[in-house]
């Protein structure tokens, strides 16, 4: 998430009421999670296991719970609770604004786009030309929808990321300040749910098609011309490359990549990154030909045991 106006290190420290290491006028351009950070971004880290990763990332401002040696060209924000302070920044720069109408006055809707009854369109949403938004669709604030997109009844775009920190008193939520971006000629079936990014974008690229009842987690990127069948669940921070097919009831774990033109057959569970250009099946998903051979051999076990017992 980029700030509308560039900030300085001192300005951010004043918002959070914490100390900092670096020049007062060190530029701060936005905030992001570790997998999408760029120079000028703040990233937070609150566990020694991940200090090195954060300090060596592309982020140039590290919100951290211990004073450490500051890498050259970077700055530190020293916080007792980086998780909470990251939330404070989200609230400050992208505060929740309650709706005053079913279609916000700040929304932009392109030529020849049809909005059916009972659709909700939030603040600062952009919808391109020639789209068809069916009844009871909900589009949260800041979503971006391209041209010739069709969204079927009851789908929700821009709901919060499923991202919590487990504390003794209960789960603490990481606030979502990102967006959903839908590119041109995408079709989204009925009752789909697409979560916004925590600070970045959840993206569905040009020409992809989602069946009914598909869940897409925060910050996931679905490539061009993908087919995602019904009841598929895709966790956060997944990269699905172009022309991938996921058949019904596929489950995909977070932070993996599915390569270009891969096919995952129905009811498979994807627990690690998959190479492109191959067909996969099973849980955990493996190349379909090998998995089917394994299942055929499993069926032979009773026969083999019978032969052994007769010897």
CSV table of C-alpha atoms in Angstrom, one decimal:
chain,number,residue,atom,x,y,z
A,1,UNK,CA,0.0,0.0,0.0
A,2,UNK,CA,1.5,3.3,-1.1
A,3,UNK,CA,0.7,6.4,0.8
A,4,UNK,CA,-1.1,9.2,-1.1
A,5,UNK,CA,1.5,11.6,0.2
A,6,UNK,CA,5.1,10.6,0.9
A,7,UNK,CA,6.0,10.6,4.6
A,8,UNK,CA,9.2,11.0,6.6
A,9,UNK,CA,10.6,8.6,9.2
A,10,UNK,CA,10.0,11.2,11.9
A,11,UNK,CA,6.4,11.7,10.8
A,12,UNK,CA,5.7,7.9,11.1
A,13,UNK,CA,7.5,7.7,14.4
A,14,UNK,CA,5.3,10.6,15.7
A,15,UNK,CA,2.1,8.8,14.6
A,16,UNK,CA,3.2,5.7,16.5
A,17,UNK,CA,4.9,7.6,19.4
A,18,UNK,CA,8.0,5.4,19.2
A,19,UNK,CA,11.8,5.9,18.7
A,20,UNK,CA,13.6,5.5,15.4
A,21,UNK,CA,17.1,4.9,13.9
A,22,UNK,CA,17.9,6.9,10.8
A,23,UNK,CA,17.6,10.4,9.4
A,24,UNK,CA,14.5,12.3,10.4
A,25,UNK,CA,13.7,13.1,6.7
A,26,UNK,CA,14.3,9.4,5.6
A,27,UNK,CA,11.5,8.9,3.0
A,28,UNK,CA,8.6,6.5,3.7
A,29,UNK,CA,6.4,5.8,0.7
A,30,UNK,CA,4.2,3.0,1.9
A,31,UNK,CA,3.9,-0.2,3.9
A,32,UNK,CA,3.8,-3.8,2.8
A,33,UNK,CA,4.2,-7.5,3.8
A,34,UNK,CA,7.5,-9.1,3.4
A,35,UNK,CA,6.7,-10.9,0.1
A,36,UNK,CA,5.7,-7.7,-1.8
A,37,UNK,CA,7.9,-5.0,-0.2
A,38,UNK,CA,9.7,-2.4,-2.3
A,39,UNK,CA,12.2,0.4,-1.5
A,40,UNK,CA,10.4,3.0,0.5
A,41,UNK,CA,8.1,0.5,2.2
A,42,UNK,CA,7.7,-0.3,5.9
A,43,UNK,CA,7.8,-4.0,6.8
A,44,UNK,CA,7.2,-5.3,10.3
A,45,UNK,CA,8.9,-8.1,12.2
A,46,UNK,CA,8.4,-9.2,15.7
A,47,UNK,CA,10.2,-12.6,16.0
A,48,UNK,CA,14.1,-13.1,16.0
A,49,UNK,CA,13.6,-16.0,13.6
A,50,UNK,CA,12.6,-13.5,10.9
A,51,UNK,CA,14.8,-10.5,11.7
A,52,UNK,CA,17.4,-11.3,9.1
A,53,UNK,CA,14.8,-11.8,6.4
A,54,UNK,CA,13.2,-8.5,7.1
A,55,UNK,CA,16.5,-6.5,7.4
A,56,UNK,CA,17.7,-8.0,4.1
A,57,UNK,CA,14.4,-7.5,2.3
A,58,UNK,CA,13.8,-4.7,-0.3
A,59,UNK,CA,12.0,-2.7,2.4
A,60,UNK,CA,14.0,0.3,3.6
A,61,UNK,CA,12.1,0.8,6.8
A,62,UNK,CA,11.9,-2.0,9.3
A,63,UNK,CA,9.3,-1.8,12.2
A,64,UNK,CA,11.0,-4.1,14.7
A,65,UNK,CA,10.8,-5.0,18.4
A,66,UNK,CA,14.5,-4.8,19.2
A,67,UNK,CA,17.2,-2.3,18.5
A,68,UNK,CA,19.6,-4.0,16.1
A,69,UNK,CA,22.4,-2.8,13.8
A,70,UNK,CA,20.7,-0.9,11.0
A,71,UNK,CA,21.7,-1.9,7.5
A,72,UNK,CA,23.2,0.8,5.3
A,73,UNK,CA,20.6,2.7,3.4
A,74,UNK,CA,17.8,1.7,5.7
A,75,UNK,CA,16.0,2.9,8.8
A,76,UNK,CA,14.4,1.3,11.9
A,77,UNK,CA,11.3,2.0,13.9
A,78,UNK,CA,11.7,0.5,17.4
A,79,UNK,CA,8.4,-0.8,18.7
A,80,UNK,CA,7.3,-2.9,21.7
A,81,UNK,CA,4.5,-4.3,19.5
A,82,UNK,CA,5.2,-4.1,15.8
A,83,UNK,CA,2.0,-6.0,14.9
A,84,UNK,CA,-0.1,-3.5,16.8
A,85,UNK,CA,1.8,-0.5,15.3
A,86,UNK,CA,1.4,-1.9,11.8
A,87,UNK,CA,-2.3,-1.9,12.5
A,88,UNK,CA,-2.2,1.7,13.7
A,89,UNK,CA,-0.6,2.7,10.4
A,90,UNK,CA,-3.3,0.9,8.4
A,91,UNK,CA,-6.0,2.7,10.4
A,92,UNK,CA,-4.3,6.0,10.0
A,93,UNK,CA,-3.6,5.8,6.2
A,94,UNK,CA,-6.6,3.7,5.2
A,95,UNK,CA,-9.3,4.2,7.8
A,96,UNK,CA,-12.7,2.5,7.6
A,97,UNK,CA,-15.3,4.8,6.1
A,98,UNK,CA,-18.9,3.8,6.6
A,99,UNK,CA,-21.2,3.6,3.6
A,100,UNK,CA,-23.8,6.3,3.0
A,101,UNK,CA,-25.4,4.7,-0.1
A,102,UNK,CA,-25.6,1.4,-1.9
A,103,UNK,CA,-23.3,2.8,-4.6
A,104,UNK,CA,-20.8,5.3,-3.2
A,105,UNK,CA,-20.6,8.7,-4.7
A,106,UNK,CA,-16.8,8.2,-5.0
A,107,UNK,CA,-17.2,5.1,-7.1
A,108,UNK,CA,-16.4,5.3,-10.8
A,109,UNK,CA,-18.5,3.1,-13.2
A,110,UNK,CA,-17.6,2.9,-16.9
A,111,UNK,CA,-19.8,3.2,-20.0
A,112,UNK,CA,-22.3,0.5,-20.7
A,113,UNK,CA,-21.8,-1.3,-17.4
A,114,UNK,CA,-24.9,-2.7,-16.0
A,115,UNK,CA,-25.5,-2.8,-12.2
A,116,UNK,CA,-28.4,-5.1,-11.2
A,117,UNK,CA,-30.6,-4.4,-8.1
A,118,UNK,CA,-29.2,-4.8,-4.6
A,119,UNK,CA,-25.6,-4.5,-5.5
A,120,UNK,CA,-23.3,-2.7,-3.0
A,121,UNK,CA,-20.4,-0.7,-4.4
A,122,UNK,CA,-18.1,0.8,-1.8
A,123,UNK,CA,-15.9,4.0,-1.6
A,124,UNK,CA,-13.4,4.6,-4.3
A,125,UNK,CA,-14.3,1.5,-6.3
A,126,UNK,CA,-13.4,1.6,-10.0
A,127,UNK,CA,-15.4,-0.4,-12.5
A,128,UNK,CA,-14.6,-0.4,-16.2
A,129,UNK,CA,-16.8,-0.4,-19.3
A,130,UNK,CA,-19.1,-3.1,-20.5
A,131,UNK,CA,-19.3,-5.0,-17.2
A,132,UNK,CA,-22.3,-6.9,-15.8
A,133,UNK,CA,-22.7,-7.0,-12.0
A,134,UNK,CA,-25.5,-9.3,-11.0
A,135,UNK,CA,-27.8,-8.9,-7.9
A,136,UNK,CA,-26.6,-9.0,-4.4
A,137,UNK,CA,-22.9,-8.6,-5.3
A,138,UNK,CA,-20.8,-6.8,-2.7
A,139,UNK,CA,-17.7,-4.8,-3.8
A,140,UNK,CA,-15.8,-3.4,-0.8
A,141,UNK,CA,-13.8,-0.1,-0.8
A,142,UNK,CA,-10.9,0.5,-3.2
A,143,UNK,CA,-11.6,-2.5,-5.5
A,144,UNK,CA,-10.5,-2.1,-9.1
A,145,UNK,CA,-12.5,-4.0,-11.8
A,146,UNK,CA,-11.5,-3.8,-15.5
A,147,UNK,CA,-13.5,-3.9,-18.7
A,148,UNK,CA,-16.1,-6.5,-19.7
A,149,UNK,CA,-16.1,-8.3,-16.4
A,150,UNK,CA,-19.1,-10.3,-15.3
A,151,UNK,CA,-19.7,-11.0,-11.6
A,152,UNK,CA,-22.6,-13.3,-10.7
A,153,UNK,CA,-25.1,-13.1,-7.9
A,154,UNK,CA,-24.0,-13.1,-4.3
A,155,UNK,CA,-20.2,-12.8,-4.7
A,156,UNK,CA,-18.1,-10.7,-2.4
A,157,UNK,CA,-15.0,-8.8,-3.4
A,158,UNK,CA,-12.7,-7.2,-0.9
A,159,UNK,CA,-13.5,-8.9,2.4
A,160,UNK,CA,-10.8,-8.9,5.0
A,161,UNK,CA,-7.7,-11.2,5.0
A,162,UNK,CA,-7.9,-14.3,7.3
A,163,UNK,CA,-4.8,-13.2,9.2
A,164,UNK,CA,-4.5,-13.4,13.0
A,165,UNK,CA,-1.8,-13.5,15.7
A,166,UNK,CA,-2.5,-16.0,18.5
A,167,UNK,CA,-2.2,-14.3,21.9
A,168,UNK,CA,-3.0,-15.7,25.4
A,169,UNK,CA,-6.2,-13.7,25.5
A,170,UNK,CA,-7.4,-14.6,22.0
A,171,UNK,CA,-6.7,-14.0,18.3
A,172,UNK,CA,-5.5,-10.5,17.4
A,173,UNK,CA,-6.4,-9.5,13.8
A,174,UNK,CA,-4.0,-8.0,11.3
A,175,UNK,CA,-6.1,-5.2,9.6
A,176,UNK,CA,-6.5,-5.3,5.9
A,177,UNK,CA,-5.7,-2.2,3.9
A,178,UNK,CA,-5.1,-3.7,0.5
A,179,UNK,CA,-7.3,-4.1,-2.6
A,180,UNK,CA,-8.8,-6.6,-5.0
A,181,UNK,CA,-7.9,-6.0,-8.6
A,182,UNK,CA,-9.9,-7.8,-11.4
A,183,UNK,CA,-8.5,-7.4,-14.9
A,184,UNK,CA,-10.4,-7.3,-18.2
A,185,UNK,CA,-12.7,-10.1,-19.3
A,186,UNK,CA,-12.7,-12.0,-16.1
A,187,UNK,CA,-15.9,-13.9,-15.1
A,188,UNK,CA,-16.6,-14.6,-11.4
A,189,UNK,CA,-19.4,-17.1,-10.6
A,190,UNK,CA,-22.0,-16.9,-7.9
A,191,UNK,CA,-21.2,-16.9,-4.2
A,192,UNK,CA,-17.4,-16.5,-4.7
A,193,UNK,CA,-15.4,-14.7,-2.0
A,194,UNK,CA,-12.2,-12.8,-2.9
A,195,UNK,CA,-10.3,-11.4,0.1
A,196,UNK,CA,-8.4,-8.1,-0.3
A,197,UNK,CA,-4.6,-7.9,0.3
A,198,UNK,CA,-3.3,-7.1,3.7
A,199,UNK,CA,-1.4,-4.2,2.2
A,200,UNK,CA,-1.0,-5.2,-1.4
A,201,UNK,CA,-3.4,-6.5,-4.1
A,202,UNK,CA,-5.3,-9.8,-4.6
A,203,UNK,CA,-5.3,-10.0,-8.3
A,204,UNK,CA,-7.1,-12.0,-11.0
A,205,UNK,CA,-5.6,-11.4,-14.4
A,206,UNK,CA,-7.1,-11.0,-17.8
A,207,UNK,CA,-9.5,-13.7,-19.1
A,208,UNK,CA,-9.6,-16.0,-16.1
A,209,UNK,CA,-12.9,-17.7,-15.2
A,210,UNK,CA,-14.0,-18.6,-11.7
A,211,UNK,CA,-16.9,-21.1,-11.1
A,212,UNK,CA,-19.4,-20.8,-8.3
A,213,UNK,CA,-18.3,-20.9,-4.6
A,214,UNK,CA,-14.6,-20.3,-5.1
A,215,UNK,CA,-12.6,-18.8,-2.2
A,216,UNK,CA,-9.4,-16.7,-3.0
A,217,UNK,CA,-7.2,-15.7,-0.1
A,218,UNK,CA,-5.4,-12.4,0.5
A,219,UNK,CA,-2.6,-11.2,-1.8
A,220,UNK,CA,-3.0,-14.2,-4.1
A,221,UNK,CA,-2.3,-13.7,-7.8
A,222,UNK,CA,-4.2,-15.7,-10.4
A,223,UNK,CA,-2.7,-15.4,-13.8
A,224,UNK,CA,-4.2,-15.0,-17.3
A,225,UNK,CA,-6.7,-17.5,-18.8
A,226,UNK,CA,-7.0,-19.7,-15.7
A,227,UNK,CA,-10.0,-21.9,-15.0
A,228,UNK,CA,-11.0,-22.4,-11.3
A,229,UNK,CA,-13.8,-24.9,-10.7
A,230,UNK,CA,-16.5,-24.9,-8.0
A,231,UNK,CA,-15.6,-25.2,-4.3
A,232,UNK,CA,-11.9,-24.6,-4.8
A,233,UNK,CA,-10.2,-22.9,-1.8
A,234,UNK,CA,-7.0,-21.0,-2.4
A,235,UNK,CA,-5.2,-19.6,0.6
A,236,UNK,CA,-3.3,-16.3,0.9
A,237,UNK,CA,-0.1,-15.3,-0.9
A,238,UNK,CA,-0.4,-18.0,-3.6
A,239,UNK,CA,0.9,-17.4,-7.1
A,240,UNK,CA,-1.1,-19.2,-9.8
A,241,UNK,CA,0.6,-18.7,-13.2
A,242,UNK,CA,-1.1,-18.3,-16.6
A,243,UNK,CA,-3.5,-21.0,-18.0
A,244,UNK,CA,-3.7,-23.1,-14.9
A,245,UNK,CA,-6.8,-25.3,-14.4
A,246,UNK,CA,-7.9,-26.2,-10.9
A,247,UNK,CA,-10.9,-28.6,-10.9
A,248,UNK,CA,-13.6,-28.9,-8.2
A,249,UNK,CA,-12.8,-29.0,-4.5
A,250,UNK,CA,-9.1,-28.4,-4.9
A,251,UNK,CA,-7.5,-27.0,-1.8
A,252,UNK,CA,-4.3,-24.9,-2.1
A,253,UNK,CA,-2.0,-24.1,0.9
A,254,UNK,CA,-0.6,-20.6,1.4
A,255,UNK,CA,2.6,-19.1,-0.1
A,256,UNK,CA,3.2,-21.5,-3.0
A,257,UNK,CA,3.4,-21.3,-6.7
A,258,UNK,CA,1.5,-23.3,-9.3
A,259,UNK,CA,3.3,-23.2,-12.6
A,260,UNK,CA,2.0,-22.2,-16.0
A,261,UNK,CA,-0.5,-24.6,-17.7
A,262,UNK,CA,-0.6,-27.0,-14.7
A,263,UNK,CA,-3.8,-29.0,-14.2
A,264,UNK,CA,-4.9,-30.1,-10.8
A,265,UNK,CA,-7.7,-32.7,-10.8
A,266,UNK,CA,-10.7,-32.6,-8.5
A,267,UNK,CA,-10.5,-33.1,-4.7
A,268,UNK,CA,-6.7,-32.7,-4.7
A,269,UNK,CA,-4.8,-31.0,-1.9
A,270,UNK,CA,-1.8,-28.8,-3.0
A,271,UNK,CA,0.7,-28.6,-0.2
A,272,UNK,CA,3.8,-27.5,-2.1
A,273,UNK,CA,4.7,-25.6,-5.2
A,274,UNK,CA,4.0,-27.4,-8.5
A,275,UNK,CA,5.8,-27.3,-11.8
A,276,UNK,CA,3.9,-26.1,-14.8
A,277,UNK,CA,2.8,-28.1,-17.8
A,278,UNK,CA,1.9,-31.2,-15.8
A,279,UNK,CA,-1.3,-32.8,-14.4
A,280,UNK,CA,-1.6,-33.5,-10.7
A,281,UNK,CA,-3.9,-35.5,-8.4
A,282,UNK,CA,-4.3,-36.5,-4.8
A,283,UNK,CA,-3.6,-35.2,-1.4
A,284,UNK,CA,-0.8,-34.3,-1.2
A,285,UNK,CA,-1.0,-33.6,-5.0
A,286,UNK,CA,1.5,-35.5,-7.1
A,287,UNK,CA,1.8,-36.1,-10.8
A,288,UNK,CA,-1.5,-37.8,-11.7
A,289,UNK,CA,0.0,-40.8,-13.5
A,290,UNK,CA,2.2,-41.7,-10.5
A,291,UNK,CA,-0.6,-41.1,-8.0
A,292,UNK,CA,-3.0,-43.3,-10.0
A,293,UNK,CA,-0.4,-46.1,-10.1
A,294,UNK,CA,0.0,-45.8,-6.3
A,295,UNK,CA,-3.8,-46.1,-5.8
A,296,UNK,CA,-3.9,-49.2,-8.2
A,297,UNK,CA,-1.2,-50.8,-6.1
A,298,UNK,CA,-3.0,-50.0,-2.9
A,299,UNK,CA,-6.0,-51.9,-4.2
A,300,UNK,CA,-3.8,-55.0,-4.7
A,301,UNK,CA,-2.7,-55.1,-1.0
A,302,UNK,CA,-5.5,-57.5,0.1
A,303,UNK,CA,-4.6,-59.9,-2.8
A,304,UNK,CA,-0.9,-59.7,-2.0
A,305,UNK,CA,-1.6,-60.4,1.7
A,306,UNK,CA,-3.7,-63.4,0.8
A,307,UNK,CA,-0.9,-64.8,-1.3
A,308,UNK,CA,1.6,-64.3,1.5
A,309,UNK,CA,-0.7,-66.0,4.0
A,310,UNK,CA,-1.1,-69.0,1.7
A,311,UNK,CA,2.7,-69.5,1.5
